[in-house]
Tab-separated table of C-alpha atoms in Angstrom:
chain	number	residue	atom	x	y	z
Z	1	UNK	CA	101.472	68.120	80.648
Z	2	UNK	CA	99.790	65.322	78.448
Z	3	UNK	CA	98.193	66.711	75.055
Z	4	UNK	CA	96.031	63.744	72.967
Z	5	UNK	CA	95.773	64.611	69.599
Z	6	UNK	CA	92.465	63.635	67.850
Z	7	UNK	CA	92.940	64.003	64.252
Z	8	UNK	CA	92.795	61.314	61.188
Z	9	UNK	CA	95.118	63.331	59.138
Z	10	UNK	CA	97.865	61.542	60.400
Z	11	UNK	CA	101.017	63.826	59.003
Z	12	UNK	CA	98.761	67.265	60.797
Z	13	UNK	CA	98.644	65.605	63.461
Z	14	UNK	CA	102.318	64.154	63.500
Z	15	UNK	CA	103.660	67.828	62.598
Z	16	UNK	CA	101.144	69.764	65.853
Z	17	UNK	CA	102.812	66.989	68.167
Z	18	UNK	CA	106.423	67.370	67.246
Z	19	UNK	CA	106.055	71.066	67.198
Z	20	UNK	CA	104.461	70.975	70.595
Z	21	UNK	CA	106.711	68.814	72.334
Z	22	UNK	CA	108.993	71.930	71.555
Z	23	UNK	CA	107.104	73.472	74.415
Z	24	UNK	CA	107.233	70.618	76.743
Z	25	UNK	CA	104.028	68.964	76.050
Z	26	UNK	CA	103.857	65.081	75.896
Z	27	UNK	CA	101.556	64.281	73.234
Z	28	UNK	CA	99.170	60.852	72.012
Z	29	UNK	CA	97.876	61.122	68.950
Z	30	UNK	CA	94.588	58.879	67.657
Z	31	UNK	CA	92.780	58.767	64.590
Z	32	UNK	CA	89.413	57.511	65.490
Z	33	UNK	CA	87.125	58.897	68.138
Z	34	UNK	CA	86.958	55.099	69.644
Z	35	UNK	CA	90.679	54.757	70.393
Z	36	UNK	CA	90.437	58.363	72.089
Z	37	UNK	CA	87.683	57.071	74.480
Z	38	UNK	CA	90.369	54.402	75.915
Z	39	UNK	CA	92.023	57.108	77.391
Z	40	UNK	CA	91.568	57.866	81.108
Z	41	UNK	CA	92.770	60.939	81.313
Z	42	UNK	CA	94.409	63.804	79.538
Z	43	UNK	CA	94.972	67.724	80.187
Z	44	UNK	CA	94.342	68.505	76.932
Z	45	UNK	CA	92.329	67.308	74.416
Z	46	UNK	CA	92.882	68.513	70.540
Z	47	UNK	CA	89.846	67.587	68.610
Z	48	UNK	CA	89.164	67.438	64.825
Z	49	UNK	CA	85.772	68.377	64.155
Z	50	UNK	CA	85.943	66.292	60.687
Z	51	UNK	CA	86.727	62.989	61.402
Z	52	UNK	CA	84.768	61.346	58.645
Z	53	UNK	CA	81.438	59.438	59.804
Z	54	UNK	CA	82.251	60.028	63.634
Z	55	UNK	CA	80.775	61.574	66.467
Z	56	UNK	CA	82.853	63.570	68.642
Z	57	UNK	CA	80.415	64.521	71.385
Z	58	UNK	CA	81.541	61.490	73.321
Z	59	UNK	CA	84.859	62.831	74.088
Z	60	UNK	CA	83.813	65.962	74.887
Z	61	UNK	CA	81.402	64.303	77.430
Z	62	UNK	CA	84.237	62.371	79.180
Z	63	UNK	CA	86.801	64.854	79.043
Z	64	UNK	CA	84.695	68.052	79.860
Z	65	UNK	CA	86.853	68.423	82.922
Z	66	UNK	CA	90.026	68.988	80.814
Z	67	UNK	CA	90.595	71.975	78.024
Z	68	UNK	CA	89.044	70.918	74.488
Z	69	UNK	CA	90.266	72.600	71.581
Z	70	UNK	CA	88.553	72.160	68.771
Z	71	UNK	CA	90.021	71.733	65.374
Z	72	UNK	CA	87.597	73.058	62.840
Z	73	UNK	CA	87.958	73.470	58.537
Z	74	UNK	CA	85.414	76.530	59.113
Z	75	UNK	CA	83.051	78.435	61.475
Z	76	UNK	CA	79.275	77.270	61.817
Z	77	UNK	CA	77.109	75.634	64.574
Z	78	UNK	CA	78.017	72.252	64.223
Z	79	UNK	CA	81.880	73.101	64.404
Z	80	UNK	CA	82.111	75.930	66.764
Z	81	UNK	CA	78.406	76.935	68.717
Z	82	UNK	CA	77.281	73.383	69.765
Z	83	UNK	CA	80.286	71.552	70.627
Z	84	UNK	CA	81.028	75.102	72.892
Z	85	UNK	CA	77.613	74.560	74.474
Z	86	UNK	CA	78.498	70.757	75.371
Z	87	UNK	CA	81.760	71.562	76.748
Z	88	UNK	CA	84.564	72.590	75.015
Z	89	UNK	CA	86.480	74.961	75.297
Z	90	UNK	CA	87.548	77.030	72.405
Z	91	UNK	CA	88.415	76.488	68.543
Z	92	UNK	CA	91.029	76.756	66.350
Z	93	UNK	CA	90.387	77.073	62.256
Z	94	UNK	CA	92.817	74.733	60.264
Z	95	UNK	CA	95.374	75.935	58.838
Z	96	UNK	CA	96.626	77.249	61.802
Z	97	UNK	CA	100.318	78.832	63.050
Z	98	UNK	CA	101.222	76.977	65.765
Z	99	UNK	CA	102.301	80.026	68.117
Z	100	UNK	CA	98.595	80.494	68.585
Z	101	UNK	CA	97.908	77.284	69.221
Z	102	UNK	CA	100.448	77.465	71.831
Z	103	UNK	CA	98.577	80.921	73.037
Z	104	UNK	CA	95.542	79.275	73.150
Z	105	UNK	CA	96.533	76.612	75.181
Z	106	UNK	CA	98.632	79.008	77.834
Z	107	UNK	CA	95.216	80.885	78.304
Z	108	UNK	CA	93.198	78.271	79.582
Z	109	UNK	CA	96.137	76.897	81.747
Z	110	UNK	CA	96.333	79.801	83.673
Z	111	UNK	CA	92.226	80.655	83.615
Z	112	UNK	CA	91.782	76.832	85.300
Z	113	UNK	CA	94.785	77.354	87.268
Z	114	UNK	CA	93.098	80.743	88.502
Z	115	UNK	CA	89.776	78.868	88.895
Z	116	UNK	CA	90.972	76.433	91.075
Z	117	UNK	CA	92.482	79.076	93.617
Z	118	UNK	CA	89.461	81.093	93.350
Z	119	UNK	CA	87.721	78.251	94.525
Z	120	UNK	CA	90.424	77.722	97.017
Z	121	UNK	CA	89.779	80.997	98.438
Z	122	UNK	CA	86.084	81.171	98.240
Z	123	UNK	CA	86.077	77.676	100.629
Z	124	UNK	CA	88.328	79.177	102.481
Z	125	UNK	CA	86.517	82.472	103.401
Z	126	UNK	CA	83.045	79.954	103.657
Z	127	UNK	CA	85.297	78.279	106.617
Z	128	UNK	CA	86.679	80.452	108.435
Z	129	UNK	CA	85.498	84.056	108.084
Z	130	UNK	CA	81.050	82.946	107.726
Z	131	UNK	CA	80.328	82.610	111.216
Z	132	UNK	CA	76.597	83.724	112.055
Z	133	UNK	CA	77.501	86.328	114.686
Z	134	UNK	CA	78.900	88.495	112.515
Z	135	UNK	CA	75.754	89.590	110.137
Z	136	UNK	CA	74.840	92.974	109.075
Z	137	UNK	CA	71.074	92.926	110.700
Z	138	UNK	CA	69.892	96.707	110.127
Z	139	UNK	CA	69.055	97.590	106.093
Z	140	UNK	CA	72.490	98.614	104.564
Z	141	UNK	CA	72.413	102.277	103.241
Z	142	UNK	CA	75.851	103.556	101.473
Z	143	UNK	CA	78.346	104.196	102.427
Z	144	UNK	CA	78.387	101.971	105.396
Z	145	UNK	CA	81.071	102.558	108.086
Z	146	UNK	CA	82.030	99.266	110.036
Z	147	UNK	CA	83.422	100.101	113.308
Z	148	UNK	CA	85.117	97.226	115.592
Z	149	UNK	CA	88.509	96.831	117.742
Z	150	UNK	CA	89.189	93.649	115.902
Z	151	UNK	CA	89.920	94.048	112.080
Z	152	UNK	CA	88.869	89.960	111.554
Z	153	UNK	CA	85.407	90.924	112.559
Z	154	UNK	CA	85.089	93.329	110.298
Z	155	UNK	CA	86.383	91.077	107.744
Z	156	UNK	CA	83.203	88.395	108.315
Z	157	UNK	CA	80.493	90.527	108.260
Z	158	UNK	CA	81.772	92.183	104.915
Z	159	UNK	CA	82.369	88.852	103.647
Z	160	UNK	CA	79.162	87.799	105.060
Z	161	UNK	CA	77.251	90.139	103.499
Z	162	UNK	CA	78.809	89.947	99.798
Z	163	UNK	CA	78.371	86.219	100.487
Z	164	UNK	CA	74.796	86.778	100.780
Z	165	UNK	CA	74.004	89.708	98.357
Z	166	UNK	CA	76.322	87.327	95.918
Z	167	UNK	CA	78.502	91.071	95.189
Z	168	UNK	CA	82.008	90.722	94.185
Z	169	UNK	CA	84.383	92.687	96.392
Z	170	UNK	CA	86.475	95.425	95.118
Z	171	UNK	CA	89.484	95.656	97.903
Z	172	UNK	CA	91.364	99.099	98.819
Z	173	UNK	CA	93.818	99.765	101.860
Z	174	UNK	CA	94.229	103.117	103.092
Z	175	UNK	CA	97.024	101.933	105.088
Z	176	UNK	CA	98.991	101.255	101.541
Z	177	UNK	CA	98.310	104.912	100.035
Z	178	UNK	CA	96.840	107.745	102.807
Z	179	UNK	CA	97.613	110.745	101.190
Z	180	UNK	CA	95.813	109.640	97.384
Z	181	UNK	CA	92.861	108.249	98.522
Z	182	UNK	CA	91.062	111.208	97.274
Z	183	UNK	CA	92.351	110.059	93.470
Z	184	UNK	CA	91.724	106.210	94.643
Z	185	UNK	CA	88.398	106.771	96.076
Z	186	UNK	CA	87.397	108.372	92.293
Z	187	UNK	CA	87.726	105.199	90.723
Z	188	UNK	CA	85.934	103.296	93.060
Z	189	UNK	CA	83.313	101.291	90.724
Z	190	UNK	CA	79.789	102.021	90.899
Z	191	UNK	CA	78.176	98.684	90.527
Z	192	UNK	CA	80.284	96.725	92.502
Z	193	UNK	CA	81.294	96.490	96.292
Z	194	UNK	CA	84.531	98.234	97.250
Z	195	UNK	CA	85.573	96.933	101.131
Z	196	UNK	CA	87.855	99.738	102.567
Z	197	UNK	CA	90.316	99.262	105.304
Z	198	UNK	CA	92.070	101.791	106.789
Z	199	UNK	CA	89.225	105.049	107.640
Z	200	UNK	CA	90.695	105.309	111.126
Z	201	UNK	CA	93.566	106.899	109.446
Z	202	UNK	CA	92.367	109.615	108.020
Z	203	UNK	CA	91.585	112.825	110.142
Z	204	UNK	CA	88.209	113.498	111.136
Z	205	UNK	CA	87.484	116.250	108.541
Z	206	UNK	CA	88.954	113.963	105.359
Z	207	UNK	CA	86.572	111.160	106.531
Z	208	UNK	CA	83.862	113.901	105.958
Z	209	UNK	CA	85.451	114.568	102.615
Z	210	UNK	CA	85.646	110.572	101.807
Z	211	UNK	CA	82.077	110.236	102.733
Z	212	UNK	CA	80.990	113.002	100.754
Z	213	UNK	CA	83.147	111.470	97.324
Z	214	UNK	CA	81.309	107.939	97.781
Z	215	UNK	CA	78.224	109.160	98.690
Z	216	UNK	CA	75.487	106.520	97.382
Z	217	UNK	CA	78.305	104.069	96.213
Z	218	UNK	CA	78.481	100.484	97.291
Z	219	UNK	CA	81.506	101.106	99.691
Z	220	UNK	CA	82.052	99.357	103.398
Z	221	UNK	CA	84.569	101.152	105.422
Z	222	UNK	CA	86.642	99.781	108.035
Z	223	UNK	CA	87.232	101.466	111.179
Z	224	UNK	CA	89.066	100.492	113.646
Z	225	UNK	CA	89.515	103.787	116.119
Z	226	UNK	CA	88.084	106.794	116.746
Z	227	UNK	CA	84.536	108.254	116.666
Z	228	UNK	CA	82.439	107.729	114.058
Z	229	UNK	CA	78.673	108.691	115.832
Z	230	UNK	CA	78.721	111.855	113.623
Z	231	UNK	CA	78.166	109.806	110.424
Z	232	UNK	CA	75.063	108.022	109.695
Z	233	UNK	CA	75.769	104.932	108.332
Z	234	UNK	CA	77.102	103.154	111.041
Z	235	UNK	CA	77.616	99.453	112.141
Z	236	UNK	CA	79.540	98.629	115.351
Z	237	UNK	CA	80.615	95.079	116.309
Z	238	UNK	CA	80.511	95.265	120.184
Z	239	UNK	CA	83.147	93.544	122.302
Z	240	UNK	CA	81.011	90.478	123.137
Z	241	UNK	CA	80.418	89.674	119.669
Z	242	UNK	CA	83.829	89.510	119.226
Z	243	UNK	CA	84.492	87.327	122.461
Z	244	UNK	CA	81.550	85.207	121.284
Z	245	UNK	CA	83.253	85.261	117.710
Z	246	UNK	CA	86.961	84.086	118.675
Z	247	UNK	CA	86.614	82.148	121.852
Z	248	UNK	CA	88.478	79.563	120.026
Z	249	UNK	CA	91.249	81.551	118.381
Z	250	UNK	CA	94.381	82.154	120.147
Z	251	UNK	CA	95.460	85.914	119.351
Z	252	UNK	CA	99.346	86.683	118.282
Z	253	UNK	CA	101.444	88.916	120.265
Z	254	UNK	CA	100.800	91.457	117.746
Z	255	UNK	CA	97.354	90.991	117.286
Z	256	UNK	CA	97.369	91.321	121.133
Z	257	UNK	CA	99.207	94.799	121.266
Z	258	UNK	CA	97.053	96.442	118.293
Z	259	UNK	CA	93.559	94.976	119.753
Z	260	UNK	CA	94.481	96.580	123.236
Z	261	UNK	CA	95.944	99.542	122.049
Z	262	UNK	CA	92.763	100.236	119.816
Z	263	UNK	CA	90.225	99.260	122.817
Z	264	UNK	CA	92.256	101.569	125.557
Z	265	UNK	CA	93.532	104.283	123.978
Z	266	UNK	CA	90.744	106.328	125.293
Z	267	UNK	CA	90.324	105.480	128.810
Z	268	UNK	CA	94.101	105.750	129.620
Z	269	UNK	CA	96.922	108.105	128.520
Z	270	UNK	CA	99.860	107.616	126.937
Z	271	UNK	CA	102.027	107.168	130.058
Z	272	UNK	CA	99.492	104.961	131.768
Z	273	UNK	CA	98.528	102.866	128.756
Z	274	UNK	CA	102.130	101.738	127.712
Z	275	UNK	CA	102.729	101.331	131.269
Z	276	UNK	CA	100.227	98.530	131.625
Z	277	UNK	CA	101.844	97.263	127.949
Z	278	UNK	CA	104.751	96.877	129.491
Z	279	UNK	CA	106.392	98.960	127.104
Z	280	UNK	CA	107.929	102.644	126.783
Z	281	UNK	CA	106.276	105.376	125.377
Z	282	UNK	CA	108.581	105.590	122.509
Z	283	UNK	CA	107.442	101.623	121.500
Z	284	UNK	CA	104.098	102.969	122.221
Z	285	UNK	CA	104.367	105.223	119.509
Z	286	UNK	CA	106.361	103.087	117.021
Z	287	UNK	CA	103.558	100.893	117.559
Z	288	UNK	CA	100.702	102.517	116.466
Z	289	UNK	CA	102.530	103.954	113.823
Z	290	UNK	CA	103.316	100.227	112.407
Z	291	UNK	CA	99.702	99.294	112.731
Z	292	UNK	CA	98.709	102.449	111.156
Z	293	UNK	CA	96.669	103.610	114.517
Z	294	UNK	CA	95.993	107.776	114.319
Z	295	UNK	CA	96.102	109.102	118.283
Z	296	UNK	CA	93.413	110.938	118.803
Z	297	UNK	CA	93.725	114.631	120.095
């Protein structure tokens, strides 16, 4: 990773590069604000803020895409607030100890490193999970239960809908932790949207008890079995939707199994149903349990 050093105290900036290169870094080091402006590119960009009769804006300008640490004697608006408002990205007060230097600099690796998957993963979602068929249309009341045979469909219209209300999404899986999600449901956070997978698990009189907990809290639930007319916050994706929705995707032999299982389960018994799976009962029952299906009784 390239460091330029922008400093006219030559032996400082000698003694930051040789320490740094320690750490791996490959440093340049320049003395005028002109010679660091015939650089193309650099990750990061160590910047004096009193170079003597120079302006430094300039490099902050062309290298606003990379970090900017400023080098400052002391704290006040033209060392710290205003070059932070133009672009850089933190400050350091000379003299410093090079360890947090070194701190600083890990920080921002990883917080643009985590930016650029964020990003990854919001274009991502835009992609392949906002399709228009799968849109909450009724007013949303909370807790909202989601009900579909298909767990992807569920997935858009949550995403959809966060998307749209610009909410971050707080993620829990039921299937991970059953028997605590009284303790998990407790912390759910009140000003943000929690997505639940998972409420098909539970029997019928803990989903009572789950409602109750979250009652008024911005929390979707996922269901993907059972009945779930009692409760009044309700939102079911019907099967042509999701026909409509995947007429182009090619379902996996497991996604196959589950989405059948979940769609027949109550039209056919056990015998019948795995039967027509072409399965025993026993893998009948293995199956549900890996997909975390509940038999109704």
């Amino acid at each position: 990773m390239k460091i330029l050093i922008i400093e006219n105290e030559i032996y400082l900036a000698q003694s930051i590069a040789a320490k740094l290169s320690q750490f791996g870094f490959v440093c340049e080091i320049v003395s005028s604000i002109d010679e660091a402006l015939k650089f193309e590119s650099a990750n990061i960009i160590l910047l004096s803020a009193n170079i003597p009769g120079q302006n430094f804006y300039p490099v902050i300008e062309k290298f606003k895409s990379s970090i900017i640490i400023m080098m400052i004697p002391y704290v006040n608006d033209d060392t710290v607030t205003n070059p932070l408002k133009s672009g850089a990205s933190d400050y350091i007060v000379k003299p410093f100890m090079i360890d947090e230097l070194i701190r600083k600099i890990n920080h921002y690796i990883e917080f643009y490193q985590l930016q650029k998957e964020i990003i990854f993963y919001r274009d991502y979602f835009c992609n392949s999970l906002l399709i228009p068929t799968y849109t909450i249309n009724t007013k949303v009341s909370f807790p909202l239960i989601i009900k579909s045979i298909s767990q992807k469909a569920i997935d858009m219209c949550v995403v959809n809908y966060a998307i749209q209300k610009r909410f971050a999404i707080n993620f829990i899986s039921l299937y991970k932790d059953t028997a605590n999600y009284r303790e998990i449901l407790k912390n759910v956070p009140k000003t943000q949207l929690t997505y639940v997978i998972g409420f098909e698990t539970l029997p019928k009189e803990e989903k009572e008890e789950c409602i109750k907990e979250i009652k008024n809290i911005p929390v979707i639930l996922s269901c993907l079995s059972g009945d779930v007319s009692e409760f009044k916050n309700t939102f079911e994706i019907n099967i042509k939707e999701i026909a409509h929705g995947f007429q182009d995707d090619v379902l996996s032999v497991d996604e196959y199994i589950k989405t059948m299982i979940l769609k027949f389960e109550d039209r056919y018994p056990d015998t019948e149903l795995s039967k027509r799976l072409g399965m025993s009962r026993k893998s009948l029952w293995e199956k549900r349990k890996k997909y975390g299906i509940t038999k109704k009784k």
